[in-house]
Coordinates of C-alpha atoms in Angstrom, one line a residue:
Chain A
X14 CA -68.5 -9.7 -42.7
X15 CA -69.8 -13.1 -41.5
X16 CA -70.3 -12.1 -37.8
X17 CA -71.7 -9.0 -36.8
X18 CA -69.4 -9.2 -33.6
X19 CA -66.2 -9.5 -35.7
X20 CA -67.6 -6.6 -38.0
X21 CA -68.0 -4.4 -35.0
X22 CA -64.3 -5.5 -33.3
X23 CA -62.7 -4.7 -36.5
X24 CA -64.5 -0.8 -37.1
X25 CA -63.2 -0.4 -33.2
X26 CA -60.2 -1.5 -34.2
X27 CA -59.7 0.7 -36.9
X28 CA -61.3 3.4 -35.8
X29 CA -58.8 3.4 -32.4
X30 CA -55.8 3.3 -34.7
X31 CA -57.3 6.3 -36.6
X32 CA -57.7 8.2 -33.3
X33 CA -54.5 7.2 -32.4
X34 CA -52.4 8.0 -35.6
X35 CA -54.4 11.4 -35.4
X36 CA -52.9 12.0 -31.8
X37 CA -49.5 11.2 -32.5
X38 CA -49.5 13.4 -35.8
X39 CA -51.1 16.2 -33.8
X40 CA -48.2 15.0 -30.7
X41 CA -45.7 14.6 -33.0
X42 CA -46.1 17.8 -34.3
X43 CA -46.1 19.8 -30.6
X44 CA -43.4 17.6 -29.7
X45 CA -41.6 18.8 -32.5
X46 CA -41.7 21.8 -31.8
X47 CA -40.5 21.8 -28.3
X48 CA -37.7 20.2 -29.4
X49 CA -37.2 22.1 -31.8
X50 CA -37.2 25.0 -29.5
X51 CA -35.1 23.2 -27.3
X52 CA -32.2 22.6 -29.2
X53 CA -32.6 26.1 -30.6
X54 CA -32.0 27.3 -27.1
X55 CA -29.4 24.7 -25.7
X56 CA -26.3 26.2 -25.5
X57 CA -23.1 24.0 -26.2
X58 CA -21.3 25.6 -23.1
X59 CA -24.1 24.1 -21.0
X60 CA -24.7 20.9 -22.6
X61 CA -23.4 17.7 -20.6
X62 CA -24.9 15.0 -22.1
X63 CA -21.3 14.0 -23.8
X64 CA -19.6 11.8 -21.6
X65 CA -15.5 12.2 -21.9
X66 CA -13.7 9.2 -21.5
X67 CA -11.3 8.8 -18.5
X68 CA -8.0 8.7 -20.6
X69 CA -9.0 11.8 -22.5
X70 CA -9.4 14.1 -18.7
X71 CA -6.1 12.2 -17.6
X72 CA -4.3 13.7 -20.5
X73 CA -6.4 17.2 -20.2
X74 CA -4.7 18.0 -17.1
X75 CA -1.3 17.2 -19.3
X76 CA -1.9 20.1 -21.1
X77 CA -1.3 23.5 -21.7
X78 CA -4.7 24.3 -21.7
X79 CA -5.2 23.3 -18.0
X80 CA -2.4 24.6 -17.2
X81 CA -3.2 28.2 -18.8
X82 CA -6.6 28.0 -17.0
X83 CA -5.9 26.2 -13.5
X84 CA -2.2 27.0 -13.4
X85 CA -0.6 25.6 -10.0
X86 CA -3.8 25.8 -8.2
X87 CA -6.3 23.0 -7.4
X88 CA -9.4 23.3 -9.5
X89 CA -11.7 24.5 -6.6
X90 CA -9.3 27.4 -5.2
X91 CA -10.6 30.5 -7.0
X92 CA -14.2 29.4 -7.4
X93 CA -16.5 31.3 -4.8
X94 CA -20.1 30.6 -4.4
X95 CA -22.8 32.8 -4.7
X96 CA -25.2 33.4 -1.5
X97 CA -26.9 35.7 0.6
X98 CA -24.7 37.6 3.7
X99 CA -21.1 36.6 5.0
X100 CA -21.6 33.1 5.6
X101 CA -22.6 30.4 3.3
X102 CA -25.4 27.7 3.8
X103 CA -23.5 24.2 5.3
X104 CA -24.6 22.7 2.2
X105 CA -23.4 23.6 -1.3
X106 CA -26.8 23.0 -3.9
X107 CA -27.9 19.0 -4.8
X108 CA -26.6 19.6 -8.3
X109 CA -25.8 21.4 -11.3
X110 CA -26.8 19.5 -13.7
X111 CA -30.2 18.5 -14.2
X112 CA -31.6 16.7 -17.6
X113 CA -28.4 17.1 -19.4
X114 CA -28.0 20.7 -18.9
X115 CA -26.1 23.1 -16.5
X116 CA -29.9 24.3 -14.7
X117 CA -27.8 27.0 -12.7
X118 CA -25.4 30.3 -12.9
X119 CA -22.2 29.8 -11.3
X120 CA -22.1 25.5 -11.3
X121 CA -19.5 24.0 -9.1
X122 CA -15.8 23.7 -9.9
X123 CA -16.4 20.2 -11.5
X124 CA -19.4 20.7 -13.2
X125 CA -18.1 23.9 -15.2
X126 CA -15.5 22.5 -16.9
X127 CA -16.9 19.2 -18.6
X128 CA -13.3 17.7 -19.4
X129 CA -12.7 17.2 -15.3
X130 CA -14.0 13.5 -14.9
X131 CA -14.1 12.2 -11.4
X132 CA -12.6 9.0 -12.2
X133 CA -10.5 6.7 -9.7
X134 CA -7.8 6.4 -11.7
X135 CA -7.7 9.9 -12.4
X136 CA -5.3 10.3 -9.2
X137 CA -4.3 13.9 -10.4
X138 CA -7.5 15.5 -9.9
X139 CA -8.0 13.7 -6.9
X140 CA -5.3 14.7 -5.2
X141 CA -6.3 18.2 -5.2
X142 CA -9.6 17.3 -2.8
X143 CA -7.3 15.4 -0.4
X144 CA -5.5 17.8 2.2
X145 CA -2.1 17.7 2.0
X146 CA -1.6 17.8 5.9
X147 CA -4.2 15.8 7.4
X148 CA -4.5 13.2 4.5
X149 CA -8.3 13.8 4.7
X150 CA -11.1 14.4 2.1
X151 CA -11.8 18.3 1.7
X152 CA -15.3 19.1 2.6
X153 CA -17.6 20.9 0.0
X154 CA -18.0 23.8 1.9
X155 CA -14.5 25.0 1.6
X156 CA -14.0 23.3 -2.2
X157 CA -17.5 24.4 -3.5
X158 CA -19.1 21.2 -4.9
X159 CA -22.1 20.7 -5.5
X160 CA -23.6 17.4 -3.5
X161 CA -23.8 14.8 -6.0
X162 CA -20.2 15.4 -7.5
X163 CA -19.0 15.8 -3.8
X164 CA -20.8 12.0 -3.5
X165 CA -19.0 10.9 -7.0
X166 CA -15.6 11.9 -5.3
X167 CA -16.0 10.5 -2.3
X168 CA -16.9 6.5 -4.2
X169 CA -13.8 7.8 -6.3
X170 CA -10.9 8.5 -4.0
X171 CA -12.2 5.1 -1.8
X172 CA -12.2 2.9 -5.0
X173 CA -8.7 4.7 -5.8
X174 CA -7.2 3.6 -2.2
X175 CA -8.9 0.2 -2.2
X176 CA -7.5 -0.6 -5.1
X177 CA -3.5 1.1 -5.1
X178 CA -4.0 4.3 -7.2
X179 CA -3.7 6.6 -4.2
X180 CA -1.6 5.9 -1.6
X181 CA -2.2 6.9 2.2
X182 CA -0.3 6.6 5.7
X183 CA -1.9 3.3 7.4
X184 CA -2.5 3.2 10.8
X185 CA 0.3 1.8 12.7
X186 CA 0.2 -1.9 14.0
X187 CA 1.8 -2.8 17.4
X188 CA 2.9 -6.7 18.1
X189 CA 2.4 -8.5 21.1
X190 CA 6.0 -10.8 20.6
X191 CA 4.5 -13.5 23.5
X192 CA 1.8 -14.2 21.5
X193 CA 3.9 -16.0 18.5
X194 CA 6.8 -16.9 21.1
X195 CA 4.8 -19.4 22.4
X196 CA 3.5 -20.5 19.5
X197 CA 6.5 -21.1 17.8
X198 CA 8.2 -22.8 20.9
Chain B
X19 CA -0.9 4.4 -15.6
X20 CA -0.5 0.5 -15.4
X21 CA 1.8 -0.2 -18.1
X22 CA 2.5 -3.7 -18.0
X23 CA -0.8 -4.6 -20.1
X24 CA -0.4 -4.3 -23.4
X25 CA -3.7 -3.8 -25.3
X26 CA -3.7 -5.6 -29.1
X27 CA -6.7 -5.5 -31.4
X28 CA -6.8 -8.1 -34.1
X29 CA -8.8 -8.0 -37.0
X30 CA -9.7 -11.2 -38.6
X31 CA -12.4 -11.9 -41.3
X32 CA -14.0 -8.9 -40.1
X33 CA -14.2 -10.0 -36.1
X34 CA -12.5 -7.5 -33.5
X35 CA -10.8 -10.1 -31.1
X36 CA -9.3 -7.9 -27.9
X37 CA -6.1 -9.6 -26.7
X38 CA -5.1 -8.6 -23.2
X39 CA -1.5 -9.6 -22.6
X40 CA 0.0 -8.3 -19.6
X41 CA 3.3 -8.7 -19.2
X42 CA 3.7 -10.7 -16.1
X43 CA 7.1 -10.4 -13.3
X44 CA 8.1 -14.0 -12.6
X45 CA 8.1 -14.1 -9.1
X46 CA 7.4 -17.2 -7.1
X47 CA 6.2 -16.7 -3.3
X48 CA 7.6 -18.7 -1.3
X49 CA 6.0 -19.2 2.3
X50 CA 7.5 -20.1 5.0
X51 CA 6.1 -23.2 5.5
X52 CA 8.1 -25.9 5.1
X53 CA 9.7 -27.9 8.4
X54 CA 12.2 -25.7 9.8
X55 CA 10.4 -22.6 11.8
X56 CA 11.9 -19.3 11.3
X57 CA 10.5 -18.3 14.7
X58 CA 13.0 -19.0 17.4
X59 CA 15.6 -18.1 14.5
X60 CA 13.7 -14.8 14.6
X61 CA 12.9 -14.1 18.1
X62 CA 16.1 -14.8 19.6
X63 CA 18.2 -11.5 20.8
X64 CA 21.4 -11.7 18.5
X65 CA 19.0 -11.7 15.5
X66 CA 16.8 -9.2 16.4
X67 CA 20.0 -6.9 17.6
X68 CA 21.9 -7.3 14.0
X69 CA 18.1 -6.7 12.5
X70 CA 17.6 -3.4 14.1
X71 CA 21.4 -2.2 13.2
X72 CA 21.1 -3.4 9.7
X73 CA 18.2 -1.4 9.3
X74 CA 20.2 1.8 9.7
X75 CA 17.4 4.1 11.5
X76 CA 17.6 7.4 10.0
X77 CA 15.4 9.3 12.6
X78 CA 14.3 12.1 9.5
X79 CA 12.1 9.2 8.1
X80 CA 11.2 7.4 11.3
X81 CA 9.6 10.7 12.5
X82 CA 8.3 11.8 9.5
X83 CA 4.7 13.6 9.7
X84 CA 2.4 10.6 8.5
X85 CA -1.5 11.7 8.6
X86 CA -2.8 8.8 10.6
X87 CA -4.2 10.4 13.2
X88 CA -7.2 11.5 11.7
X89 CA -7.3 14.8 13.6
X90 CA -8.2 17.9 11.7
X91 CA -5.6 20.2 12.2
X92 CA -1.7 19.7 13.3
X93 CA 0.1 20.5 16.4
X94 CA 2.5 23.2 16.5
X95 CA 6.1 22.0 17.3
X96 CA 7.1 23.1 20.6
X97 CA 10.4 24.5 21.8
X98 CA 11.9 23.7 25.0
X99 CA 15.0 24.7 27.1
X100 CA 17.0 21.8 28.9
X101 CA 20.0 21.2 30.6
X102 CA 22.4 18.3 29.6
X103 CA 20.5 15.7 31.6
X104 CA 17.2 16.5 30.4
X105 CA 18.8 16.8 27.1
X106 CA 19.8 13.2 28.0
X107 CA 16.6 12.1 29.2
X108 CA 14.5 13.8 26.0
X109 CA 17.3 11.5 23.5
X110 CA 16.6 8.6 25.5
X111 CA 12.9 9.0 25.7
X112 CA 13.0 9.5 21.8
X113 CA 15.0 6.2 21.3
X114 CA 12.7 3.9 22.8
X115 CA 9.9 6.1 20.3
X116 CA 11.8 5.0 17.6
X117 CA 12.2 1.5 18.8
X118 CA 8.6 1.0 18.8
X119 CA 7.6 2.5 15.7
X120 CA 10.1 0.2 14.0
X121 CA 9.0 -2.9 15.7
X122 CA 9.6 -5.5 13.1
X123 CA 6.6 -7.4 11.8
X124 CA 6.8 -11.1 13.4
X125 CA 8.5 -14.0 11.0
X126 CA 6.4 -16.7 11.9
X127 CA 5.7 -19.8 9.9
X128 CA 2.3 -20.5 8.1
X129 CA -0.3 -21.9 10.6
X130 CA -1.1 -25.5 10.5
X131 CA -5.0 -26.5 9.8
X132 CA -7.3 -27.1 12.0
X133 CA -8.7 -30.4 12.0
X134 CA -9.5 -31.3 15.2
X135 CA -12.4 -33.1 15.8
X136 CA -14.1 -33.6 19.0
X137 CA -17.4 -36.3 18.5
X138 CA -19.0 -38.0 15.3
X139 CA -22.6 -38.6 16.2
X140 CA -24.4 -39.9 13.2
X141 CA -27.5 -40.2 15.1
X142 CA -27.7 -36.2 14.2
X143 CA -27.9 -36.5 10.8
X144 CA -30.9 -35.0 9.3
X145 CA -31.6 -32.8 12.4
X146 CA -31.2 -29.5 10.0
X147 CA -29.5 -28.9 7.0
X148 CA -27.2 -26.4 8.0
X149 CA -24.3 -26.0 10.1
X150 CA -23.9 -25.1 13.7
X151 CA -21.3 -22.9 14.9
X152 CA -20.5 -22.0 18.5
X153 CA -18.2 -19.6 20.0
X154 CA -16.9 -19.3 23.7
X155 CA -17.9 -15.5 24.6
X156 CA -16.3 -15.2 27.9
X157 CA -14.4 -11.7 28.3
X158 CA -10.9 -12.0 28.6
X159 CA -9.7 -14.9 26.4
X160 CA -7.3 -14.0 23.3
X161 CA -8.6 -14.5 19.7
X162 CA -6.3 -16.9 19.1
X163 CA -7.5 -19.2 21.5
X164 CA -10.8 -18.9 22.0
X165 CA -12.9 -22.1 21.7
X166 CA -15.0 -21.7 18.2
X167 CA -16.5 -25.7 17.4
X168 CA -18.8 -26.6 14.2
X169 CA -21.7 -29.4 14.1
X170 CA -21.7 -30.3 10.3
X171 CA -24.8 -31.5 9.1
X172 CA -23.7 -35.4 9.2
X173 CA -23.1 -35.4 12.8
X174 CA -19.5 -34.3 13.0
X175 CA -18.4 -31.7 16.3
X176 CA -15.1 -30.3 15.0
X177 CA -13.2 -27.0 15.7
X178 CA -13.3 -24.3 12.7
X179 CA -10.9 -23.8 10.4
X180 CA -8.6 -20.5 10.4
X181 CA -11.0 -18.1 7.7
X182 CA -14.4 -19.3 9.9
X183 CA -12.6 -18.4 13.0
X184 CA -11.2 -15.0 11.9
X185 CA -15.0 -14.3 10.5
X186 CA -16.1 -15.2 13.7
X187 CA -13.5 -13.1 16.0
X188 CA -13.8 -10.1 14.3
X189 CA -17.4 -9.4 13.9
X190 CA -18.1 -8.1 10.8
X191 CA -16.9 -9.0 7.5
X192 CA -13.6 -7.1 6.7
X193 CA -13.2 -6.9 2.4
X194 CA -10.4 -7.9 1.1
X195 CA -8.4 -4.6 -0.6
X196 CA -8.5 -5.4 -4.3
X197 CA -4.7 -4.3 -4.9
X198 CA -4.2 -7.8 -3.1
X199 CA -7.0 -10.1 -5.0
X200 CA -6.1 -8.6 -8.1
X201 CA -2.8 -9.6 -9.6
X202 CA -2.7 -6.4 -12.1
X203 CA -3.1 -4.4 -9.7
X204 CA -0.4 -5.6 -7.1
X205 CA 2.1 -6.1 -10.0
X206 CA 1.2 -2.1 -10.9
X207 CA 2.3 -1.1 -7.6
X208 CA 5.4 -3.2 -7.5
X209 CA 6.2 -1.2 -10.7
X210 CA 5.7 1.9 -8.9
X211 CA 7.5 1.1 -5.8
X212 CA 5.5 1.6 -3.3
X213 CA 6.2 -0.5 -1.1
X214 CA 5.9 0.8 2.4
X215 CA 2.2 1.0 1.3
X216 CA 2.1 -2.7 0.4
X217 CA 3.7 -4.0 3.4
X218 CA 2.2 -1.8 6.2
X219 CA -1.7 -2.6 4.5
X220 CA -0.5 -6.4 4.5
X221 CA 0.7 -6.1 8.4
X222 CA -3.0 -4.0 8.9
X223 CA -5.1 -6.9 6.6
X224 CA -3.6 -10.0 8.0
X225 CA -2.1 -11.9 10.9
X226 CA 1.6 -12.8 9.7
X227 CA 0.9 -16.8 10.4
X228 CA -1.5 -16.0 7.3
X229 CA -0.9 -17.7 4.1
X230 CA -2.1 -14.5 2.4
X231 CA 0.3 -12.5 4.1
X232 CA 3.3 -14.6 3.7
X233 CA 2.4 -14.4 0.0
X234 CA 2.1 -10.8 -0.4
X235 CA 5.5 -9.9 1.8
X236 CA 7.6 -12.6 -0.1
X237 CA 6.5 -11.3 -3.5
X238 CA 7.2 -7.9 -2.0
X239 CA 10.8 -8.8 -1.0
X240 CA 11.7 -10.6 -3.7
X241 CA 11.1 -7.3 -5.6
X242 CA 12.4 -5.0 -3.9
X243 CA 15.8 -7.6 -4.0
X244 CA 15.2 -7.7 -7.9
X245 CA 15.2 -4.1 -8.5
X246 CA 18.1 -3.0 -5.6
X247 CA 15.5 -0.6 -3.8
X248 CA 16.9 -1.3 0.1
X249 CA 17.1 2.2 0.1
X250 CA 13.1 2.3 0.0
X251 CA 12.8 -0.1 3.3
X252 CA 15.8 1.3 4.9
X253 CA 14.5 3.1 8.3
X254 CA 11.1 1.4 8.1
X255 CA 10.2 -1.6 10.3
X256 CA 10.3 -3.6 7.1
X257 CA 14.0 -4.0 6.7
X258 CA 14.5 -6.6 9.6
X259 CA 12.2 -8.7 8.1
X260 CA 13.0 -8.3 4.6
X261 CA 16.5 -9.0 5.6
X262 CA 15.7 -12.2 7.5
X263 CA 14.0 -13.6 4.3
X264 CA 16.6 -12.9 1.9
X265 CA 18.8 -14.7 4.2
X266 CA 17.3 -17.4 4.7
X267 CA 16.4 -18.2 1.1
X268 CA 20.2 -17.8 0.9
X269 CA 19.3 -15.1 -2.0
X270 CA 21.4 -12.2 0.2
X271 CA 24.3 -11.2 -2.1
X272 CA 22.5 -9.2 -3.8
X273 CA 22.4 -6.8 -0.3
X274 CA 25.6 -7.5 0.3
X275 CA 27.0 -6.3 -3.5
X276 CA 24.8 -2.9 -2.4
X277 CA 26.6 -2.5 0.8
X278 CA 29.8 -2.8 -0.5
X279 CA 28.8 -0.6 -3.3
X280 CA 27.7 1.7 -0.9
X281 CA 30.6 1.7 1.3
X282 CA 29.2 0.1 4.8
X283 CA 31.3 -2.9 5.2
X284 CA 30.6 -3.2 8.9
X285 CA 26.8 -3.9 7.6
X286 CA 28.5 -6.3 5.6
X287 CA 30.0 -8.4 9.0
X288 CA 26.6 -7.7 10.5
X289 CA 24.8 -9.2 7.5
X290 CA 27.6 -12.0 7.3
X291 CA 26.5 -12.7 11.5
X292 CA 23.0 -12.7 10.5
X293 CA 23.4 -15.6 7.9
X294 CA 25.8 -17.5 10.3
X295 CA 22.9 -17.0 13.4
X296 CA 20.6 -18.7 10.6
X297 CA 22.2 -21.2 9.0
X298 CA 25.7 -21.9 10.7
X299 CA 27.7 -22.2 7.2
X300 CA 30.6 -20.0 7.5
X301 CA 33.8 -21.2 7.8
X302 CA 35.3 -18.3 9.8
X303 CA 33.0 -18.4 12.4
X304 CA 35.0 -17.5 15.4
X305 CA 35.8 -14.5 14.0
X306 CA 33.0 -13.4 13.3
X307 CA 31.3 -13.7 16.9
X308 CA 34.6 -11.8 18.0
X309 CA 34.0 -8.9 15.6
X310 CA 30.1 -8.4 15.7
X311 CA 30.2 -7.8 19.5
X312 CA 32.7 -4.7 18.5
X313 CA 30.5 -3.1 15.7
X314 CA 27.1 -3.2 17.6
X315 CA 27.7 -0.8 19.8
X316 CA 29.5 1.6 17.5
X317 CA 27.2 4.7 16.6
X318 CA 24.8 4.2 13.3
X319 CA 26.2 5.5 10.3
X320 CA 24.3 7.9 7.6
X321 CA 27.1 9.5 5.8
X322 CA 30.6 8.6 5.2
X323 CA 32.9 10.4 8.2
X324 CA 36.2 12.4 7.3
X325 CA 37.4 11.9 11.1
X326 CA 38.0 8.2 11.3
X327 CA 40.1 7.2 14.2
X328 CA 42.7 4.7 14.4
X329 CA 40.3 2.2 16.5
X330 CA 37.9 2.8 13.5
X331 CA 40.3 2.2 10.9
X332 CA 41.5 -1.0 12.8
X333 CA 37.7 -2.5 12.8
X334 CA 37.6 -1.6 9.1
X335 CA 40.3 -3.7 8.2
X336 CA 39.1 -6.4 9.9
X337 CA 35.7 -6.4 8.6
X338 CA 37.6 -5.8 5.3
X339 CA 39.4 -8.8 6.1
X340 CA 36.4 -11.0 7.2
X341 CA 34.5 -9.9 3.7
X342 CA 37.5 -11.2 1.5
X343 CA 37.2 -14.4 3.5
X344 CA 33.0 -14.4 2.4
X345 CA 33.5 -13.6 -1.4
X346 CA 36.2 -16.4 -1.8
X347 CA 34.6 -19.3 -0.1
X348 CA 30.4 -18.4 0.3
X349 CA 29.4 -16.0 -2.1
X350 CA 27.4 -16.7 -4.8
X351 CA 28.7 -13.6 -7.2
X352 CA 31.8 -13.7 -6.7
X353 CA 33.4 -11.4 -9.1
X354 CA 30.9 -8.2 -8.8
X355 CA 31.8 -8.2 -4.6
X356 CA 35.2 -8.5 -5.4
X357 CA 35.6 -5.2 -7.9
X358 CA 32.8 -3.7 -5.5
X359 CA 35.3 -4.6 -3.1
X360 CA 38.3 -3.4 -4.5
X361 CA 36.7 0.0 -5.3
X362 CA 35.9 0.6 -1.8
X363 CA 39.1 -0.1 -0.8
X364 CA 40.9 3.0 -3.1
X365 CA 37.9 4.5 -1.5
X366 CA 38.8 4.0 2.5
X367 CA 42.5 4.4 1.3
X368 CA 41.7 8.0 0.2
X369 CA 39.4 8.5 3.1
X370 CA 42.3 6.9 5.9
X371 CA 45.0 9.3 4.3
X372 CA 42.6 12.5 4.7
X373 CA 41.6 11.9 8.5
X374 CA 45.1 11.1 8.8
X375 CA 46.3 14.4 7.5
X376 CA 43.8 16.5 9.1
X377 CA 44.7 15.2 12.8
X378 CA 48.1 15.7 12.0
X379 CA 47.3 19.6 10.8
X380 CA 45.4 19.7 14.0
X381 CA 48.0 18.6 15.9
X382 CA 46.6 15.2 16.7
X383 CA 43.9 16.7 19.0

């Protein structure tokens, strides 16, 4: 009131905050109603935004319920991807899951059942990606991942044999004797 | 999975505190680097023999399919049609195959520091402020003695010490697996016995002059001594060593109580050779270098024989003889050998009388 300047600053001011409490009421109120429509349509099949602990997937393929599903097979052995004629593409899709969500039809053998964690100490499920003759990691093309989980196996199963959980055949050392003969003498 | 850490939360005046106690083995490495060198000891050709025969190759487990080879598929066995001499040949060519997948790890003692130095020219100080390392490059030299010197900032030109020079010799930067760094870890796997996996990673990660290394193996042994799991090393190129160690930590009866347990007393003459090749303490001696010469070149053993013949039950009852001798004047458990002892004697007994009636049903043929 003393300075015209001040005056004028403070009618911007409160005339900006006007504008923007008007916005966000008129935002909040679309926003709302995506959401709203969002979690109307989200279905709790799809939803991966949960994370399960490690300890709880360990003990899931324990259980009868795996069991009943899976039985004696790896995870990956009855899945088949969908794609057009005989052969399918060299690369399985980037991912399932995009935003929280399953975005596709037919997600991967990992991503379609929420309690199989890719964990390096979850040696049981890993197991089943490593060939049982060659001692080598399966590619996706014959176990149907999709590329990032394929990526979140492969850090698991190197973390898992860097640090003891998985074992493997090491490459065989030969010793030249001379060398620590002389040494010794 | 790793069950020797115990988790406890405490609540105290409404504070969580997380204890983590993990239940610890007491095992003390020891490293072999004290005055005596185990290296001649372990080199010479007596030792090595009586190594290789206690290990008791099993050629089911030395040829095992292992999935080292990286290829993607596997080779089909193929079958072949000999006469006697190829027959022969094709055993002996498969010997010496065994012989070299179960060469035995060198028992070396820790390597001594470097600290030679060459100049000390203070005149260079303040030149830079870091050091200078330079390597000899010519083609041809071994690792081991290649010429690798240092010029420290204050003027010294010395040779590098042992982890500068493997840095150096081997290019990049090799990480260390954390089952080794970690002690959790390394105890976990101890607990789960694998021990082949240890050992052959250890051979693979360090030189065996390495303090590292002798760590890692004498923890190792001293488990695997603990628990009575020779079965585990038996027919891998571990054994000699592990054998060698126990020996000369004077810590072997436990090996022997398992041998007599298990019925192999000429093991336990070879074992009783072994300790006398290392340390020269046993009062029967003599009789001993007579009687190892005769069981080395008797065929390896897997199962217990019904056909024994009389030359067989004569070396029995010597080594029978030569192990009463042991328990009364060097062992160190005394009264478990003994009944060990006395069990496998009823034991032979009963085995003597049925080879001895069966070549008399046979008519002695």
């Amino acid at each position: 009131m003393s300075h015209p300047a001040n005056f004028r600053s403070l009618l911007h001011r409160i005339a900006l905050s006007d504008i923007k409490a008007v916005s966000r009421y008129y935002c909040n109120k679309n926003d709302e109603n995506i959401d709203e429509e969002q979690k109307r349509t989200v279905d709790p099949s799809k939803d991966r935004t949960k994370i399960i602990p490690v300890e709880t997937s360990i003990r899931y393929l324990e259980s009868k319920a795996y069991g009943e599903t899976y039985g004696n097979n790896p995870v990956w052995k009855l899945y088949r991807r969908n794609h057009k004629g005989g052969i399918p593409p060299r690369k399985t899709r980037k991912s399932c899951v995009r935003g929280g969500i399953i975005t596709t039809g037919n997600p991967c053998p990992i991503c379609r059942d929420e309690y199989l964690v890719l964990d390096h100490r979850n040696t049981k499920l890993l197991q089943q990606f490593i060939s049982e003759y060659t001692g080598q990691i399966l590619e996706p093309f014959n176990t149907g991942l999709c590329q990032k989980k394929q990526k979140e196996l492969l850090i698991a199963i190197e973390r898992a044999w860097d640090q003891g959980y998985l074992t493997y055949d090491i490459p065989f050392r030969h010793y030249d004797y001379s060398l620590y003969i002389k040494s010794s003498n | 999975m790793h069950k020797n850490t115990r988790n406890v939360i405490i609540h105290y005046n409404n504070l969580q505190i997380l204890a983590i106690s993990s239940r610890k083995l007491s095992i003390v490495p020891s490293l072999y680097d004290g005055e005596q060198d185990p290296g001649p000891k372990f080199f010479c050709s007596g030792v090595q023999a009586l190594l290789k025969r206690l290990t008791r190759p099993d050629f089911a487990k030395v040829f095992r399919k292992r999935t080292n080879s990286n290829l993607p598929f596997l080779k089909t066995p193929k079958y072949k049609f000999l006469t006697n001499e190829e027959l022969d040949a094709e055993i002996s060519k498969a010997n010496k195959t065994a012989a070299w997948l179960l060469q035995m790890p060198p028992v070396v003692k820790v390597h001594d520091p470097i600290n030679e130095v060459f100049s000390k020219d203070p005149a260079l100080v303040g030149y830079d402020s870091s050091k200078y390392v330079f390597t000899d490059i010519t083609f041809g030299v071994p690792n081991e003695q290649r010429l690798i010197v240092e010029r420290d900032p204050d003027g010294t030109l010395q040779s590098c010490d042992h982890d500068t020079r493997k840095r150096l010799n081997q290019g990049r930067k090799v990480k260390e697996p954390t089952m080794f760094s970690d002690e959790e870890k390394f105890h976990g796997l101890l607990e789960e016995e694998k021990y082949e996996f240890i050992l052959d990673r250890a051979c693979i990660q360090y030189e065996p002059n390495e303090p590292t290394y002798q760590k890692v193996t004498s923890i190792t042994y001293q488990h695997v001594d603990l628990k009575t799991n020779f079965n585990m090393l038996r027919s891998t190129r571990h054994f000699g060593p592990m054998a060698f160690y126990l020996t000369w930590h004077q810590s072997m009866d436990n090996l022997m109580l398992e041998l007599l347990q298990t019925g192999f007393v000429r093991e336990t003459v070879l074992l009783m050779g072994l300790r006398q090749a290392i340390h020269e303490d046993i009062a029967f001696a003599d009789e001993l270098n007579e009687l190892v010469p005769q069981i080395l070149p008797t065929p390896v053993q897997l199962k217990k024989s019904e056909n024994l013949s009389e030359e067989d039950i004569n070396l029995d009852n010597k080594c029978i003889d030569c192990v009463v001798k042991y328990i009364t004047k060097n062992s160190a458990m005394k009264s478990q050998q003994e009944l060990a002892l006395q069990g496998f004697r009823e034991e032979y007994q009963q085995l003597v009388e049925l080879s001895r009636g069966l070549r008399k049903a046979h008519g002695n043929v």
